[in-house]
Amino acid sequence: MDSYENAWQGVRARIAKAASAFGRDPSAVSLLVVSKTFPVEAIKAVHRLGQREFGENYVQEAAEKRAGLAELPDLRWVLIGPLQRNKAKVAADVFDRIESVDRLAIAERLSAARRAERGPLEVLVQVNISNEVTKSGVAPDAAVRLARSVAALPGLAMRGFMGIGEPTEEVGKQREQFALLRQCLEAARAEGLPVDVLSMGMSADLEAAIAEGATEVRVGTAVFGDRRVGR
Ligand SMILES: *Cc1c(COP(=O)(O)O)cnc(C)c1O
């Protein structure tokens, strides 16, 4: 399990290097380790290195892992996969942050279901910046409007925006898409919304995302290796 140490340190080094290259403070870019499909032992191993935030795609999988890791109360669980209506109630309990909010009806359910003693649930609005790869996410020109409505919900803390770049090796194209997400954040701020999080960039394109202002990168493969089907 210590084999994860080199990989995790390597990703941290990539983040620091990219931040410096683009004139940014490395501590302004946080690392969300994406643990979907990997077992609790893998999460424990990376937690031992100092990692605290983990991203999951499925509500049920995260609920089971959270229960299995109850001895580590300082873990933060983040949903980055699409959220179905009928899972919203459970999700409001399992997660500390949900990055895949792309319609108001879901946000309303999350807000209503969040128990007051947990404090407001942090949410990001997911924006479709690739226009193709995924159907998830609101169109860029509708993002600020949704953010405004979400920000008004009492059980939620509207923190910013999340996007998934289209897989391409062309850095210029990567940056173009991430710039769209940055523009959402800037437009929301200009309206006075208290947003500060830009979640963009994964194993293959985190440098381009950091260049465009990412405050969080979501990395699975570069830490844990390839996800095997059926794992
Ligand atoms: C799986 C996933 C990631 C991690 O991708 P890697 O290429 O393994 O780093 C990041 N974001 C989302 C939304 C994902 O579903």
Short mmCIF file of N, CA and C in Angstrom, two decimals, residues 124-224:
data_model
loop_
_atom_site.label_atom_id
_atom_site.label_comp_id
_atom_site.label_asym_id
_atom_site.label_seq_id
_atom_site.Cartn_x
_atom_site.Cartn_y
_atom_site.Cartn_z
N LEU A 124 -21.14 22.61 -5.53
CA LEU A 124 -20.66 23.28 -6.73
C LEU A 124 -21.69 23.04 -7.83
N VAL A 125 -21.82 23.98 -8.71
CA VAL A 125 -22.65 23.79 -9.90
C VAL A 125 -21.76 23.19 -10.99
N GLN A 126 -22.19 22.05 -11.53
CA GLN A 126 -21.43 21.43 -12.61
C GLN A 126 -21.82 22.05 -13.94
N VAL A 127 -20.79 22.46 -14.68
CA VAL A 127 -21.01 23.14 -15.95
C VAL A 127 -20.48 22.24 -17.09
N ASN A 128 -21.24 22.13 -18.14
CA ASN A 128 -20.82 21.34 -19.29
C ASN A 128 -19.90 22.18 -20.17
N ILE A 129 -18.59 22.03 -19.93
CA ILE A 129 -17.62 22.85 -20.66
C ILE A 129 -17.12 22.16 -21.92
N SER A 130 -17.44 20.88 -22.10
CA SER A 130 -16.95 20.16 -23.27
C SER A 130 -18.01 20.10 -24.35
N ASN A 131 -19.24 20.25 -23.92
CA ASN A 131 -20.35 20.30 -24.86
C ASN A 131 -20.58 18.98 -25.58
N GLU A 132 -19.85 17.95 -25.22
CA GLU A 132 -19.99 16.68 -25.95
C GLU A 132 -19.82 15.45 -25.08
N VAL A 133 -18.67 15.39 -24.43
CA VAL A 133 -18.30 14.18 -23.71
C VAL A 133 -19.40 13.69 -22.76
N THR A 134 -19.97 14.61 -22.05
CA THR A 134 -20.93 14.22 -21.04
C THR A 134 -22.17 15.07 -21.17
N LYS A 135 -23.28 14.48 -20.84
CA LYS A 135 -24.50 15.27 -20.87
C LYS A 135 -24.71 15.94 -19.52
N SER A 136 -23.86 15.61 -18.56
CA SER A 136 -24.01 16.22 -17.24
C SER A 136 -23.55 17.66 -17.29
N GLY A 137 -24.17 18.47 -16.45
CA GLY A 137 -23.73 19.84 -16.35
C GLY A 137 -24.66 20.79 -17.07
N VAL A 138 -24.77 21.97 -16.50
CA VAL A 138 -25.61 23.00 -17.08
C VAL A 138 -24.79 23.73 -18.15
N ALA A 139 -25.44 24.30 -19.15
CA ALA A 139 -24.71 25.04 -20.18
C ALA A 139 -24.03 26.25 -19.54
N PRO A 140 -22.86 26.63 -20.05
CA PRO A 140 -22.13 27.75 -19.45
C PRO A 140 -22.98 29.02 -19.30
N ASP A 141 -23.84 29.29 -20.29
CA ASP A 141 -24.60 30.54 -20.20
C ASP A 141 -25.78 30.47 -19.22
N ALA A 142 -26.01 29.28 -18.65
CA ALA A 142 -27.06 29.15 -17.63
C ALA A 142 -26.49 28.93 -16.24
N ALA A 143 -25.16 28.88 -16.16
CA ALA A 143 -24.52 28.48 -14.89
C ALA A 143 -24.72 29.51 -13.77
N VAL A 144 -24.58 30.77 -14.12
CA VAL A 144 -24.66 31.79 -13.06
C VAL A 144 -26.10 31.89 -12.53
N ARG A 145 -27.05 31.77 -13.44
CA ARG A 145 -28.45 31.81 -13.01
C ARG A 145 -28.74 30.67 -12.02
N LEU A 146 -28.28 29.46 -12.35
CA LEU A 146 -28.49 28.34 -11.43
C LEU A 146 -27.76 28.59 -10.10
N ALA A 147 -26.54 29.10 -10.20
CA ALA A 147 -25.76 29.37 -8.98
C ALA A 147 -26.50 30.34 -8.06
N ARG A 148 -27.13 31.34 -8.65
CA ARG A 148 -27.87 32.33 -7.88
C ARG A 148 -29.04 31.67 -7.13
N SER A 149 -29.76 30.79 -7.82
CA SER A 149 -30.89 30.11 -7.17
C SER A 149 -30.40 29.17 -6.07
N VAL A 150 -29.31 28.47 -6.35
CA VAL A 150 -28.76 27.53 -5.37
C VAL A 150 -28.30 28.29 -4.12
N ALA A 151 -27.69 29.44 -4.34
CA ALA A 151 -27.15 30.23 -3.23
C ALA A 151 -28.25 30.67 -2.27
N ALA A 152 -29.48 30.71 -2.75
CA ALA A 152 -30.59 31.16 -1.90
C ALA A 152 -31.16 30.04 -1.03
N LEU A 153 -30.71 28.82 -1.22
CA LEU A 153 -31.27 27.69 -0.46
C LEU A 153 -30.60 27.57 0.91
N PRO A 154 -31.37 27.45 1.97
CA PRO A 154 -30.83 27.54 3.32
C PRO A 154 -29.95 26.37 3.74
N GLY A 155 -30.17 25.19 3.18
CA GLY A 155 -29.38 24.03 3.61
C GLY A 155 -28.07 23.87 2.87
N LEU A 156 -27.82 24.77 1.93
CA LEU A 156 -26.64 24.63 1.07
C LEU A 156 -25.70 25.83 1.19
N ALA A 157 -24.41 25.57 0.97
CA ALA A 157 -23.44 26.66 0.84
C ALA A 157 -22.89 26.59 -0.59
N MET A 158 -23.29 27.54 -1.40
CA MET A 158 -22.87 27.56 -2.81
C MET A 158 -21.42 28.03 -2.89
N ARG A 159 -20.51 27.13 -3.33
CA ARG A 159 -19.08 27.45 -3.27
C ARG A 159 -18.42 27.75 -4.61
N GLY A 160 -19.00 27.24 -5.71
CA GLY A 160 -18.32 27.50 -6.98
C GLY A 160 -18.77 26.56 -8.08
N PHE A 161 -17.82 26.20 -8.98
CA PHE A 161 -18.18 25.47 -10.19
C PHE A 161 -17.24 24.29 -10.45
N MET A 162 -17.80 23.25 -11.07
CA MET A 162 -17.02 22.06 -11.44
C MET A 162 -17.21 21.78 -12.92
N GLY A 163 -16.13 21.36 -13.59
CA GLY A 163 -16.24 21.00 -15.00
C GLY A 163 -15.29 19.87 -15.36
N ILE A 164 -15.67 19.12 -16.39
CA ILE A 164 -14.86 18.01 -16.89
C ILE A 164 -14.42 18.35 -18.31
N GLY A 165 -13.12 18.41 -18.53
CA GLY A 165 -12.61 18.74 -19.86
C GLY A 165 -12.71 17.57 -20.81
N GLU A 166 -12.91 17.89 -22.05
CA GLU A 166 -12.93 16.85 -23.09
C GLU A 166 -11.53 16.25 -23.19
N PRO A 167 -11.42 14.91 -23.24
CA PRO A 167 -10.09 14.31 -23.35
C PRO A 167 -9.42 14.73 -24.66
N THR A 168 -8.35 15.45 -24.55
CA THR A 168 -7.58 15.85 -25.73
C THR A 168 -6.17 16.16 -25.26
N GLU A 169 -5.20 15.90 -26.14
CA GLU A 169 -3.83 16.18 -25.74
C GLU A 169 -3.42 17.60 -26.10
N GLU A 170 -4.30 18.28 -26.80
CA GLU A 170 -4.00 19.67 -27.18
C GLU A 170 -4.20 20.60 -25.99
N VAL A 171 -3.11 21.13 -25.50
CA VAL A 171 -3.19 21.96 -24.30
C VAL A 171 -4.05 23.21 -24.55
N GLY A 172 -3.94 23.75 -25.76
CA GLY A 172 -4.73 24.94 -26.08
C GLY A 172 -6.22 24.67 -25.95
N LYS A 173 -6.63 23.51 -26.40
CA LYS A 173 -8.04 23.14 -26.34
C LYS A 173 -8.48 22.89 -24.89
N GLN A 174 -7.59 22.24 -24.13
CA GLN A 174 -7.88 22.02 -22.70
C GLN A 174 -8.11 23.37 -22.02
N ARG A 175 -7.20 24.29 -22.27
CA ARG A 175 -7.28 25.60 -21.59
C ARG A 175 -8.52 26.37 -21.99
N GLU A 176 -8.90 26.25 -23.26
CA GLU A 176 -10.10 26.94 -23.75
C GLU A 176 -11.33 26.53 -22.94
N GLN A 177 -11.45 25.23 -22.69
CA GLN A 177 -12.61 24.73 -21.94
C GLN A 177 -12.56 25.16 -20.48
N PHE A 178 -11.37 25.07 -19.89
CA PHE A 178 -11.25 25.47 -18.49
C PHE A 178 -11.48 26.97 -18.32
N ALA A 179 -11.12 27.72 -19.35
CA ALA A 179 -11.36 29.17 -19.29
C ALA A 179 -12.86 29.47 -19.20
N LEU A 180 -13.66 28.63 -19.84
CA LEU A 180 -15.12 28.80 -19.76
C LEU A 180 -15.60 28.71 -18.31
N LEU A 181 -15.01 27.76 -17.58
CA LEU A 181 -15.43 27.58 -16.19
C LEU A 181 -14.96 28.76 -15.33
N ARG A 182 -13.74 29.20 -15.62
CA ARG A 182 -13.24 30.37 -14.88
C ARG A 182 -14.15 31.58 -15.11
N GLN A 183 -14.62 31.72 -16.33
CA GLN A 183 -15.51 32.85 -16.63
C GLN A 183 -16.82 32.75 -15.86
N CYS A 184 -17.29 31.53 -15.62
CA CYS A 184 -18.50 31.36 -14.79
C CYS A 184 -18.25 31.90 -13.39
N LEU A 185 -17.09 31.55 -12.84
CA LEU A 185 -16.76 32.00 -11.49
C LEU A 185 -16.66 33.52 -11.44
N GLU A 186 -16.00 34.08 -12.45
CA GLU A 186 -15.84 35.54 -12.47
C GLU A 186 -17.19 36.24 -12.60
N ALA A 187 -18.07 35.69 -13.44
CA ALA A 187 -19.38 36.31 -13.63
C ALA A 187 -20.22 36.20 -12.35
N ALA A 188 -20.12 35.07 -11.67
CA ALA A 188 -20.88 34.89 -10.42
C ALA A 188 -20.38 35.86 -9.35
N ARG A 189 -19.06 36.02 -9.31
CA ARG A 189 -18.48 36.96 -8.34
C ARG A 189 -18.90 38.39 -8.63
N ALA A 190 -18.93 38.71 -9.91
CA ALA A 190 -19.32 40.07 -10.30
C ALA A 190 -20.74 40.38 -9.85
N GLU A 191 -21.54 39.33 -9.71
CA GLU A 191 -22.91 39.50 -9.21
C GLU A 191 -22.97 39.49 -7.69
N GLY A 192 -21.83 39.31 -7.06
CA GLY A 192 -21.80 39.34 -5.61
C GLY A 192 -21.99 37.99 -4.94
N LEU A 193 -22.02 36.91 -5.71
CA LEU A 193 -22.13 35.58 -5.09
C LEU A 193 -20.79 35.24 -4.42
N PRO A 194 -20.84 34.67 -3.22
CA PRO A 194 -19.60 34.38 -2.48
C PRO A 194 -18.96 33.06 -2.91
N VAL A 195 -18.59 32.96 -4.17
CA VAL A 195 -18.03 31.69 -4.68
C VAL A 195 -16.51 31.78 -4.77
N ASP A 196 -15.85 30.68 -4.45
CA ASP A 196 -14.39 30.71 -4.45
C ASP A 196 -13.75 29.41 -4.96
N VAL A 197 -14.56 28.44 -5.38
CA VAL A 197 -13.98 27.14 -5.76
C VAL A 197 -14.15 26.88 -7.26
N LEU A 198 -13.05 26.51 -7.90
CA LEU A 198 -13.06 26.08 -9.31
C LEU A 198 -12.47 24.68 -9.35
N SER A 199 -13.34 23.67 -9.46
CA SER A 199 -12.88 22.29 -9.49
C SER A 199 -12.75 21.84 -10.94
N MET A 200 -11.52 21.76 -11.41
CA MET A 200 -11.28 21.34 -12.80
C MET A 200 -9.86 20.81 -12.93
N GLY A 201 -9.72 19.85 -13.86
CA GLY A 201 -8.43 19.21 -14.06
C GLY A 201 -8.41 17.84 -13.42
N MET A 202 -7.93 16.84 -14.18
CA MET A 202 -7.83 15.47 -13.69
C MET A 202 -6.41 14.97 -13.99
N SER A 203 -6.19 13.67 -13.91
CA SER A 203 -4.82 13.14 -14.08
C SER A 203 -4.15 13.66 -15.33
N ALA A 204 -4.91 13.73 -16.43
CA ALA A 204 -4.30 14.02 -17.72
C ALA A 204 -4.19 15.51 -18.06
N ASP A 205 -4.93 16.36 -17.34
CA ASP A 205 -4.97 17.76 -17.78
C ASP A 205 -4.92 18.77 -16.63
N LEU A 206 -4.35 18.33 -15.51
CA LEU A 206 -4.38 19.23 -14.34
C LEU A 206 -3.53 20.49 -14.54
N GLU A 207 -2.46 20.38 -15.34
CA GLU A 207 -1.62 21.57 -15.55
C GLU A 207 -2.41 22.68 -16.26
N ALA A 208 -3.16 22.29 -17.31
CA ALA A 208 -3.95 23.28 -18.05
C ALA A 208 -5.01 23.91 -17.14
N ALA A 209 -5.58 23.10 -16.26
CA ALA A 209 -6.61 23.60 -15.35
C ALA A 209 -6.01 24.60 -14.36
N ILE A 210 -4.83 24.28 -13.86
CA ILE A 210 -4.17 25.19 -12.91
C ILE A 210 -3.80 26.50 -13.61
N ALA A 211 -3.40 26.38 -14.86
CA ALA A 211 -3.09 27.59 -15.64
C ALA A 211 -4.31 28.50 -15.73
N GLU A 212 -5.49 27.90 -15.78
CA GLU A 212 -6.73 28.70 -15.91
C GLU A 212 -7.39 29.01 -14.57
N GLY A 213 -6.73 28.68 -13.48
CA GLY A 213 -7.25 29.14 -12.19
C GLY A 213 -7.89 28.08 -11.31
N ALA A 214 -7.72 26.80 -11.62
CA ALA A 214 -8.30 25.75 -10.76
C ALA A 214 -7.89 25.95 -9.30
N THR A 215 -8.85 25.80 -8.39
CA THR A 215 -8.50 25.81 -6.97
C THR A 215 -8.55 24.40 -6.41
N GLU A 216 -9.05 23.47 -7.23
CA GLU A 216 -9.06 22.06 -6.85
C GLU A 216 -8.90 21.23 -8.12
N VAL A 217 -8.02 20.23 -8.05
CA VAL A 217 -7.94 19.25 -9.13
C VAL A 217 -8.39 17.90 -8.58
N ARG A 218 -9.03 17.12 -9.43
CA ARG A 218 -9.60 15.83 -9.01
C ARG A 218 -8.81 14.71 -9.67
N VAL A 219 -8.05 13.97 -8.89
CA VAL A 219 -7.10 13.02 -9.48
C VAL A 219 -7.30 11.61 -8.94
N GLY A 220 -7.57 10.68 -9.86
CA GLY A 220 -7.71 9.27 -9.49
C GLY A 220 -6.55 8.44 -9.99
N THR A 221 -6.53 8.24 -11.31
CA THR A 221 -5.56 7.36 -11.95
C THR A 221 -4.10 7.65 -11.56
N ALA A 222 -3.73 8.90 -11.53
CA ALA A 222 -2.32 9.23 -11.26
C ALA A 222 -1.92 8.91 -9.82
N VAL A 223 -2.90 8.68 -8.94
CA VAL A 223 -2.59 8.28 -7.56
C VAL A 223 -2.72 6.77 -7.39
N PHE A 224 -3.83 6.22 -7.86
CA PHE A 224 -4.14 4.81 -7.58
C PHE A 224 -3.83 3.86 -8.72
#
